């Protein structure tokens, strides 16, 4: 989101106030700016870059292109305490009028999480304004699977002043995550309605034992698998978080999901937002998430009577133990896992039969 004054010229703030006179007046219906006195030395290096919201910059130029006394504007200082957003201060050399310009607009970002603990004071407190560039940068880092350290390295190479602390990053990411969670729940609800409708049209069985929401339960087929925060395959089980999802066979969309987080603070702390909900091994996460999803399914008007998944025996055992509650489950094997297991067994023959050549 670099600000570009033309198709080939990138604008950076240390020379911004000196390059305003170079703008073509035909681009904006404003007169040329008066000469600007040389600015004092910046605290930061002059060759560093800034991220500038273009529309905000144009509004500032068109509003304050002239001082009312027709004096000269001069650049005073830069305030960099707003992480990626900076505040530039200008003053008039004649009347000493002062103006400030934020390089990024600001928005209010409220934590929508249902698990956050709010005191009476915090419950009625308006959220503070956040620079939009900080929110977008945090969301980009989350999307790329990184954190505050990723932003530190990235903007360090770009030579962009970046003063976002890990605490600020965590606050913004938690608020973003709560909003994403609401959107995800709405998306899953739509997918469940689609899956139930398509299953009924295909002639799926309907159990007229009413659910908690007083609606009949439609038998559907779901595909289940889980993943961990630490990539591993049948070797390590030390991941601190795991996620499992069930995808409807008809809609090909996520209809149920669950997550387990084992990482937390191992000492007594004050009331805080905590996502920890798991105290067992990482390998047991997959089976427990599967049970959680199967138990939640009747609340949404469906019964998962057929499961497509891998050959994980722990998941199958936990589900068989719950057949009295969720009913009998037909197990189908996923083609990708069958092919992988078959290939592994073929290669395993070489260990038992040395005469087999591996080409």
GROMACS .gro file of C-alpha atoms in nm:
model
  359
    1UNK     CA    1   0.000   0.000   0.000
    2UNK     CA    2   0.277   0.240  -0.096
    3UNK     CA    3   0.158   0.583  -0.198
    4UNK     CA    4   0.235   0.659  -0.560
    5UNK     CA    5   0.222   1.013  -0.694
    6UNK     CA    6   0.267   0.884  -1.047
    7UNK     CA    7   0.292   0.550  -1.219
    8UNK     CA    8   0.666   0.525  -1.164
    9UNK     CA    9   0.745   0.736  -0.857
   10UNK     CA   10   0.702   0.606  -0.504
   11UNK     CA   11   0.641   0.871  -0.241
   12UNK     CA   12   0.826   0.853   0.088
   13UNK     CA   13   0.767   1.099   0.366
   14UNK     CA   14   1.112   1.257   0.427
   15UNK     CA   15   1.092   1.426   0.086
   16UNK     CA   16   0.714   1.460   0.076
   17UNK     CA   17   0.693   1.824   0.182
   18UNK     CA   18   0.965   1.920  -0.067
   19UNK     CA   19   0.801   1.738  -0.359
   20UNK     CA   20   0.452   1.887  -0.323
   21UNK     CA   21   0.542   2.174  -0.557
   22UNK     CA   22   0.629   1.917  -0.825
   23UNK     CA   23   0.266   1.799  -0.848
   24UNK     CA   24   0.091   1.879  -1.172
   25UNK     CA   25  -0.190   2.131  -1.094
   26UNK     CA   26  -0.407   1.966  -1.358
   27UNK     CA   27  -0.421   1.658  -1.135
   28UNK     CA   28  -0.602   1.857  -0.867
   29UNK     CA   29  -0.791   2.182  -0.890
   30UNK     CA   30  -0.559   2.366  -0.650
   31UNK     CA   31  -0.290   2.634  -0.694
   32UNK     CA   32   0.078   2.564  -0.646
   33UNK     CA   33   0.203   2.561  -0.289
   34UNK     CA   34   0.422   2.844  -0.165
   35UNK     CA   35   0.788   2.772  -0.112
   36UNK     CA   36   0.851   2.555   0.189
   37UNK     CA   37   1.140   2.623   0.418
   38UNK     CA   38   1.394   2.344   0.461
   39UNK     CA   39   1.293   2.100   0.732
   40UNK     CA   40   1.501   2.030   1.035
   41UNK     CA   41   1.691   1.705   1.063
   42UNK     CA   42   1.468   1.400   1.118
   43UNK     CA   43   1.524   1.175   1.414
   44UNK     CA   44   1.500   0.874   1.182
   45UNK     CA   45   1.712   0.819   0.873
   46UNK     CA   46   1.608   1.023   0.571
   47UNK     CA   47   1.628   0.722   0.342
   48UNK     CA   48   1.364   0.519   0.528
   49UNK     CA   49   1.019   0.469   0.376
   50UNK     CA   50   0.663   0.517   0.501
   51UNK     CA   51   0.331   0.356   0.414
   52UNK     CA   52   0.085   0.630   0.321
   53UNK     CA   53  -0.290   0.620   0.263
   54UNK     CA   54  -0.320   0.805  -0.067
   55UNK     CA   55  -0.670   0.948  -0.019
   56UNK     CA   56  -0.580   1.080   0.327
   57UNK     CA   57  -0.274   1.254   0.185
   58UNK     CA   58  -0.472   1.420  -0.096
   59UNK     CA   59  -0.734   1.543   0.152
   60UNK     CA   60  -0.464   1.696   0.369
   61UNK     CA   61  -0.300   1.869   0.073
   62UNK     CA   62  -0.625   2.014  -0.062
   63UNK     CA   63  -0.736   2.131   0.285
   64UNK     CA   64  -0.413   2.286   0.410
   65UNK     CA   65  -0.231   2.380   0.089
   66UNK     CA   66  -0.219   2.744   0.209
   67UNK     CA   67  -0.210   2.893   0.555
   68UNK     CA   68  -0.472   3.164   0.611
   69UNK     CA   69  -0.197   3.420   0.667
   70UNK     CA   70  -0.031   3.314   0.339
   71UNK     CA   71   0.277   3.211   0.533
   72UNK     CA   72   0.513   2.928   0.456
   73UNK     CA   73   0.454   2.581   0.591
   74UNK     CA   74   0.751   2.408   0.743
   75UNK     CA   75   0.796   2.051   0.853
   76UNK     CA   76   0.856   2.020   1.228
   77UNK     CA   77   0.877   1.659   1.338
   78UNK     CA   78   0.745   1.306   1.300
   79UNK     CA   79   0.566   1.114   1.574
   80UNK     CA   80   0.625   0.740   1.526
   81UNK     CA   81   0.451   0.595   1.831
   82UNK     CA   82   0.156   0.465   1.623
   83UNK     CA   83   0.339   0.156   1.489
   84UNK     CA   84   0.318   0.157   1.108
   85UNK     CA   85   0.118   0.478   1.105
   86UNK     CA   86   0.308   0.799   1.170
   87UNK     CA   87   0.194   1.153   1.249
   88UNK     CA   88   0.366   1.439   1.069
   89UNK     CA   89   0.363   1.783   1.229
   90UNK     CA   90   0.375   2.110   1.031
   91UNK     CA   91   0.373   2.474   1.142
   92UNK     CA   92   0.336   2.811   0.970
   93UNK     CA   93   0.650   3.025   0.976
   94UNK     CA   94   0.444   3.345   1.007
   95UNK     CA   95   0.147   3.281   1.241
   96UNK     CA   96   0.288   2.961   1.398
   97UNK     CA   97  -0.036   2.774   1.323
   98UNK     CA   98   0.017   2.400   1.370
   99UNK     CA   99  -0.133   2.111   1.177
  100UNK     CA  100  -0.079   1.735   1.202
  101UNK     CA  101  -0.137   1.464   0.945
  102UNK     CA  102  -0.176   1.090   1.012
  103UNK     CA  103  -0.046   0.872   0.730
  104UNK     CA  104  -0.325   0.619   0.793
  105UNK     CA  105  -0.697   0.657   0.872
  106UNK     CA  106  -0.821   0.502   1.195
  107UNK     CA  107  -1.101   0.259   1.275
  108UNK     CA  108  -1.266   0.120   1.589
  109UNK     CA  109  -1.204  -0.251   1.638
  110UNK     CA  110  -1.409  -0.423   1.910
  111UNK     CA  111  -1.336  -0.768   2.050
  112UNK     CA  112  -1.636  -0.986   1.955
  113UNK     CA  113  -1.519  -1.295   2.142
  114UNK     CA  114  -1.771  -1.456   2.378
  115UNK     CA  115  -1.496  -1.596   2.601
  116UNK     CA  116  -1.323  -1.270   2.684
  117UNK     CA  117  -1.381  -1.162   3.044
  118UNK     CA  118  -1.509  -0.805   3.072
  119UNK     CA  119  -1.541  -0.602   3.387
  120UNK     CA  120  -1.824  -0.349   3.422
  121UNK     CA  121  -1.585  -0.069   3.331
  122UNK     CA  122  -1.454  -0.246   3.019
  123UNK     CA  123  -1.798  -0.362   2.906
  124UNK     CA  124  -1.917  -0.003   2.851
  125UNK     CA  125  -1.584   0.136   2.737
  126UNK     CA  126  -1.555   0.246   2.376
  127UNK     CA  127  -1.271   0.074   2.189
  128UNK     CA  128  -0.975   0.291   2.104
  129UNK     CA  129  -0.910   0.398   1.749
  130UNK     CA  130  -0.662   0.179   1.565
  131UNK     CA  131  -0.466   0.289   1.258
  132UNK     CA  132  -0.604   0.095   0.963
  133UNK     CA  133  -0.256   0.004   0.838
  134UNK     CA  134  -0.181  -0.172   1.169
  135UNK     CA  135  -0.498  -0.381   1.138
  136UNK     CA  136  -0.426  -0.471   0.775
  137UNK     CA  137  -0.064  -0.560   0.850
  138UNK     CA  138  -0.171  -0.784   1.139
  139UNK     CA  139  -0.431  -0.957   0.924
  140UNK     CA  140  -0.174  -1.009   0.647
  141UNK     CA  141   0.071  -1.164   0.893
  142UNK     CA  142  -0.198  -1.398   1.030
  143UNK     CA  143  -0.297  -1.500   0.677
  144UNK     CA  144   0.066  -1.583   0.596
  145UNK     CA  145   0.093  -1.791   0.911
  146UNK     CA  146   0.329  -1.554   1.092
  147UNK     CA  147   0.325  -1.317   1.384
  148UNK     CA  148   0.484  -0.999   1.511
  149UNK     CA  149   0.833  -1.132   1.437
  150UNK     CA  150   0.741  -1.174   1.071
  151UNK     CA  151   0.638  -0.807   1.053
  152UNK     CA  152   0.961  -0.703   1.225
  153UNK     CA  153   1.175  -0.881   0.967
  154UNK     CA  154   0.962  -0.782   0.667
  155UNK     CA  155   0.949  -0.410   0.741
  156UNK     CA  156   1.310  -0.416   0.854
  157UNK     CA  157   1.415  -0.518   0.503
  158UNK     CA  158   1.186  -0.251   0.355
  159UNK     CA  159   1.341   0.007   0.588
  160UNK     CA  160   0.999   0.110   0.718
  161UNK     CA  161   0.984   0.225   1.083
  162UNK     CA  162   0.790  -0.048   1.261
  163UNK     CA  163   0.726  -0.001   1.631
  164UNK     CA  164   0.439  -0.250   1.679
  165UNK     CA  165   0.509  -0.445   1.996
  166UNK     CA  166   0.414  -0.809   2.040
  167UNK     CA  167   0.151  -0.703   2.293
  168UNK     CA  168  -0.012  -0.466   2.043
  169UNK     CA  169   0.000  -0.736   1.777
  170UNK     CA  170  -0.170  -0.985   2.012
  171UNK     CA  171  -0.447  -0.738   2.098
  172UNK     CA  172  -0.523  -0.660   1.735
  173UNK     CA  173  -0.499  -1.024   1.625
  174UNK     CA  174  -0.741  -1.133   1.901
  175UNK     CA  175  -0.997  -0.877   1.786
  176UNK     CA  176  -0.952  -0.979   1.423
  177UNK     CA  177  -0.982  -1.344   1.522
  178UNK     CA  178  -1.310  -1.283   1.705
  179UNK     CA  179  -1.457  -1.120   1.393
  180UNK     CA  180  -1.329  -1.402   1.170
  181UNK     CA  181  -1.488  -1.651   1.412
  182UNK     CA  182  -1.831  -1.488   1.374
  183UNK     CA  183  -1.800  -1.491   0.994
  184UNK     CA  184  -1.688  -1.855   1.003
  185UNK     CA  185  -1.990  -1.957   1.212
  186UNK     CA  186  -2.225  -1.782   0.969
  187UNK     CA  187  -2.054  -1.957   0.678
  188UNK     CA  188  -2.082  -2.299   0.844
  189UNK     CA  189  -2.451  -2.242   0.918
  190UNK     CA  190  -2.519  -2.172   0.549
  191UNK     CA  191  -2.316  -2.478   0.451
  192UNK     CA  192  -2.514  -2.698   0.692
  193UNK     CA  193  -2.844  -2.583   0.543
  194UNK     CA  194  -2.708  -2.658   0.195
  195UNK     CA  195  -2.582  -3.002   0.299
  196UNK     CA  196  -2.914  -3.098   0.462
  197UNK     CA  197  -3.115  -2.978   0.160
  198UNK     CA  198  -2.897  -3.164  -0.090
  199UNK     CA  199  -2.903  -3.480   0.122
  200UNK     CA  200  -3.284  -3.471   0.143
  201UNK     CA  201  -3.308  -3.425  -0.234
  202UNK     CA  202  -3.080  -3.726  -0.280
  203UNK     CA  203  -3.316  -3.940  -0.069
  204UNK     CA  204  -3.124  -3.945   0.259
  205UNK     CA  205  -3.294  -4.105   0.557
  206UNK     CA  206  -3.466  -3.876   0.804
  207UNK     CA  207  -3.485  -3.950   1.174
  208UNK     CA  208  -3.804  -3.797   1.313
  209UNK     CA  209  -3.675  -3.810   1.668
  210UNK     CA  210  -3.667  -3.434   1.715
  211UNK     CA  211  -3.346  -3.257   1.808
  212UNK     CA  212  -3.310  -2.984   2.070
  213UNK     CA  213  -3.432  -2.733   1.812
  214UNK     CA  214  -3.747  -2.943   1.742
  215UNK     CA  215  -3.647  -3.028   1.385
  216UNK     CA  216  -3.606  -3.375   1.228
  217UNK     CA  217  -3.255  -3.509   1.186
  218UNK     CA  218  -3.128  -3.581   0.833
  219UNK     CA  219  -2.864  -3.851   0.785
  220UNK     CA  220  -2.563  -3.713   0.599
  221UNK     CA  221  -2.217  -3.828   0.493
  222UNK     CA  222  -1.919  -3.630   0.620
  223UNK     CA  223  -1.546  -3.642   0.558
  224UNK     CA  224  -1.328  -3.581   0.864
  225UNK     CA  225  -0.960  -3.506   0.915
  226UNK     CA  226  -0.744  -3.307   1.154
  227UNK     CA  227  -0.416  -3.118   1.143
  228UNK     CA  228  -0.172  -2.980   1.397
  229UNK     CA  229   0.024  -2.660   1.438
  230UNK     CA  230   0.345  -2.863   1.415
  231UNK     CA  231   0.373  -3.061   1.093
  232UNK     CA  232   0.431  -3.431   1.158
  233UNK     CA  233   0.323  -3.771   1.027
  234UNK     CA  234   0.313  -4.062   1.270
  235UNK     CA  235   0.626  -3.940   1.449
  236UNK     CA  236   0.585  -3.649   1.690
  237UNK     CA  237   0.294  -3.555   1.911
  238UNK     CA  238   0.411  -3.233   2.075
  239UNK     CA  239   0.200  -2.977   1.889
  240UNK     CA  240   0.038  -2.712   2.107
  241UNK     CA  241  -0.277  -2.677   1.892
  242UNK     CA  242  -0.489  -2.892   1.662
  243UNK     CA  243  -0.790  -2.837   1.438
  244UNK     CA  244  -1.037  -3.085   1.293
  245UNK     CA  245  -1.310  -3.026   1.034
  246UNK     CA  246  -1.599  -3.223   0.885
  247UNK     CA  247  -1.679  -3.149   0.520
  248UNK     CA  248  -2.020  -3.239   0.382
  249UNK     CA  249  -2.008  -3.484   0.092
  250UNK     CA  250  -2.286  -3.308  -0.101
  251UNK     CA  251  -2.193  -2.943  -0.044
  252UNK     CA  252  -1.813  -2.995  -0.030
  253UNK     CA  253  -1.801  -2.728   0.240
  254UNK     CA  254  -1.703  -2.722   0.607
  255UNK     CA  255  -2.008  -2.792   0.821
  256UNK     CA  256  -1.848  -2.859   1.161
  257UNK     CA  257  -1.511  -2.793   1.315
  258UNK     CA  258  -1.332  -2.795   1.647
  259UNK     CA  259  -0.998  -2.692   1.787
  260UNK     CA  260  -0.784  -2.786   2.085
  261UNK     CA  261  -0.520  -2.558   2.234
  262UNK     CA  262  -0.281  -2.690   2.496
  263UNK     CA  263  -0.050  -2.390   2.527
  264UNK     CA  264  -0.113  -2.155   2.816
  265UNK     CA  265   0.039  -1.974   3.111
  266UNK     CA  266   0.141  -2.220   3.381
  267UNK     CA  267   0.086  -1.991   3.676
  268UNK     CA  268  -0.193  -1.803   3.847
  269UNK     CA  269  -0.275  -1.487   3.653
  270UNK     CA  270  -0.548  -1.227   3.655
  271UNK     CA  271  -0.867  -1.273   3.450
  272UNK     CA  272  -0.773  -1.271   3.085
  273UNK     CA  273  -0.868  -1.401   2.743
  274UNK     CA  274  -0.746  -1.760   2.723
  275UNK     CA  275  -0.796  -2.005   2.438
  276UNK     CA  276  -0.654  -2.305   2.622
  277UNK     CA  277  -0.899  -2.595   2.634
  278UNK     CA  278  -0.678  -2.904   2.624
  279UNK     CA  279  -0.453  -3.074   2.881
  280UNK     CA  280  -0.379  -3.411   2.719
  281UNK     CA  281  -0.142  -3.524   2.444
  282UNK     CA  282  -0.148  -3.381   2.093
  283UNK     CA  283  -0.223  -3.723   1.940
  284UNK     CA  284  -0.551  -3.743   2.134
  285UNK     CA  285  -0.676  -3.413   1.989
  286UNK     CA  286  -0.803  -3.564   1.662
  287UNK     CA  287  -1.029  -3.822   1.826
  288UNK     CA  288  -1.169  -3.575   2.079
  289UNK     CA  289  -1.249  -3.314   1.811
  290UNK     CA  290  -1.428  -3.584   1.609
  291UNK     CA  291  -1.644  -3.674   1.909
  292UNK     CA  292  -1.718  -3.306   1.970
  293UNK     CA  293  -1.834  -3.255   1.609
  294UNK     CA  294  -2.051  -3.568   1.608
  295UNK     CA  295  -2.221  -3.461   1.931
  296UNK     CA  296  -2.286  -3.111   1.792
  297UNK     CA  297  -2.440  -3.237   1.466
  298UNK     CA  298  -2.793  -3.306   1.606
  299UNK     CA  299  -2.811  -2.946   1.729
  300UNK     CA  300  -2.800  -2.843   1.363
  301UNK     CA  301  -3.062  -3.085   1.232
  302UNK     CA  302  -2.840  -3.366   1.106
  303UNK     CA  303  -2.685  -3.698   1.199
  304UNK     CA  304  -2.349  -3.801   1.053
  305UNK     CA  305  -2.427  -4.164   0.977
  306UNK     CA  306  -2.142  -4.220   0.730
  307UNK     CA  307  -1.785  -4.107   0.796
  308UNK     CA  308  -1.514  -4.077   0.533
  309UNK     CA  309  -1.168  -4.052   0.687
  310UNK     CA  310  -0.824  -4.198   0.732
  311UNK     CA  311  -0.735  -4.522   0.907
  312UNK     CA  312  -0.695  -4.364   1.250
  313UNK     CA  313  -0.804  -4.638   1.491
  314UNK     CA  314  -0.832  -4.403   1.789
  315UNK     CA  315  -1.103  -4.198   1.615
  316UNK     CA  316  -1.297  -4.510   1.518
  317UNK     CA  317  -1.277  -4.649   1.873
  318UNK     CA  318  -1.402  -4.326   2.034
  319UNK     CA  319  -1.694  -4.307   1.790
  320UNK     CA  320  -1.787  -4.674   1.842
  321UNK     CA  321  -1.801  -4.611   2.217
  322UNK     CA  322  -2.061  -4.337   2.149
  323UNK     CA  323  -2.291  -4.538   1.921
  324UNK     CA  324  -2.553  -4.553   2.196
  325UNK     CA  325  -2.570  -4.173   2.183
  326UNK     CA  326  -2.506  -4.084   1.818
  327UNK     CA  327  -2.622  -4.406   1.654
  328UNK     CA  328  -2.435  -4.653   1.431
  329UNK     CA  329  -2.173  -4.506   1.198
  330UNK     CA  330  -2.067  -4.647   0.863
  331UNK     CA  331  -1.694  -4.601   0.804
  332UNK     CA  332  -1.550  -4.539   0.456
  333UNK     CA  333  -1.182  -4.493   0.381
  334UNK     CA  334  -1.052  -4.189   0.201
  335UNK     CA  335  -0.892  -4.271  -0.135
  336UNK     CA  336  -0.588  -4.053  -0.074
  337UNK     CA  337  -0.509  -4.224   0.257
  338UNK     CA  338  -0.566  -4.570   0.107
  339UNK     CA  339  -0.320  -4.493  -0.173
  340UNK     CA  340  -0.064  -4.358   0.075
  341UNK     CA  341  -0.095  -4.657   0.309
  342UNK     CA  342  -0.077  -4.901   0.018
  343UNK     CA  343   0.239  -4.735  -0.109
  344UNK     CA  344   0.396  -4.742   0.237
  345UNK     CA  345   0.322  -5.113   0.272
  346UNK     CA  346   0.475  -5.186  -0.068
  347UNK     CA  347   0.794  -5.007   0.027
  348UNK     CA  348   0.784  -5.190   0.361
  349UNK     CA  349   0.813  -5.525   0.182
  350UNK     CA  350   1.173  -5.440   0.099
  351UNK     CA  351   1.266  -5.462   0.468
  352UNK     CA  352   1.124  -5.814   0.499
  353UNK     CA  353   1.226  -5.948   0.158
  354UNK     CA  354   1.576  -5.835   0.068
  355UNK     CA  355   1.544  -5.984  -0.278
  356UNK     CA  356   1.299  -5.715  -0.384
  357UNK     CA  357   1.478  -5.438  -0.573
  358UNK     CA  358   1.373  -5.077  -0.524
  359UNK     CA  359   1.396  -4.899  -0.859
   0.00000   0.00000   0.00000
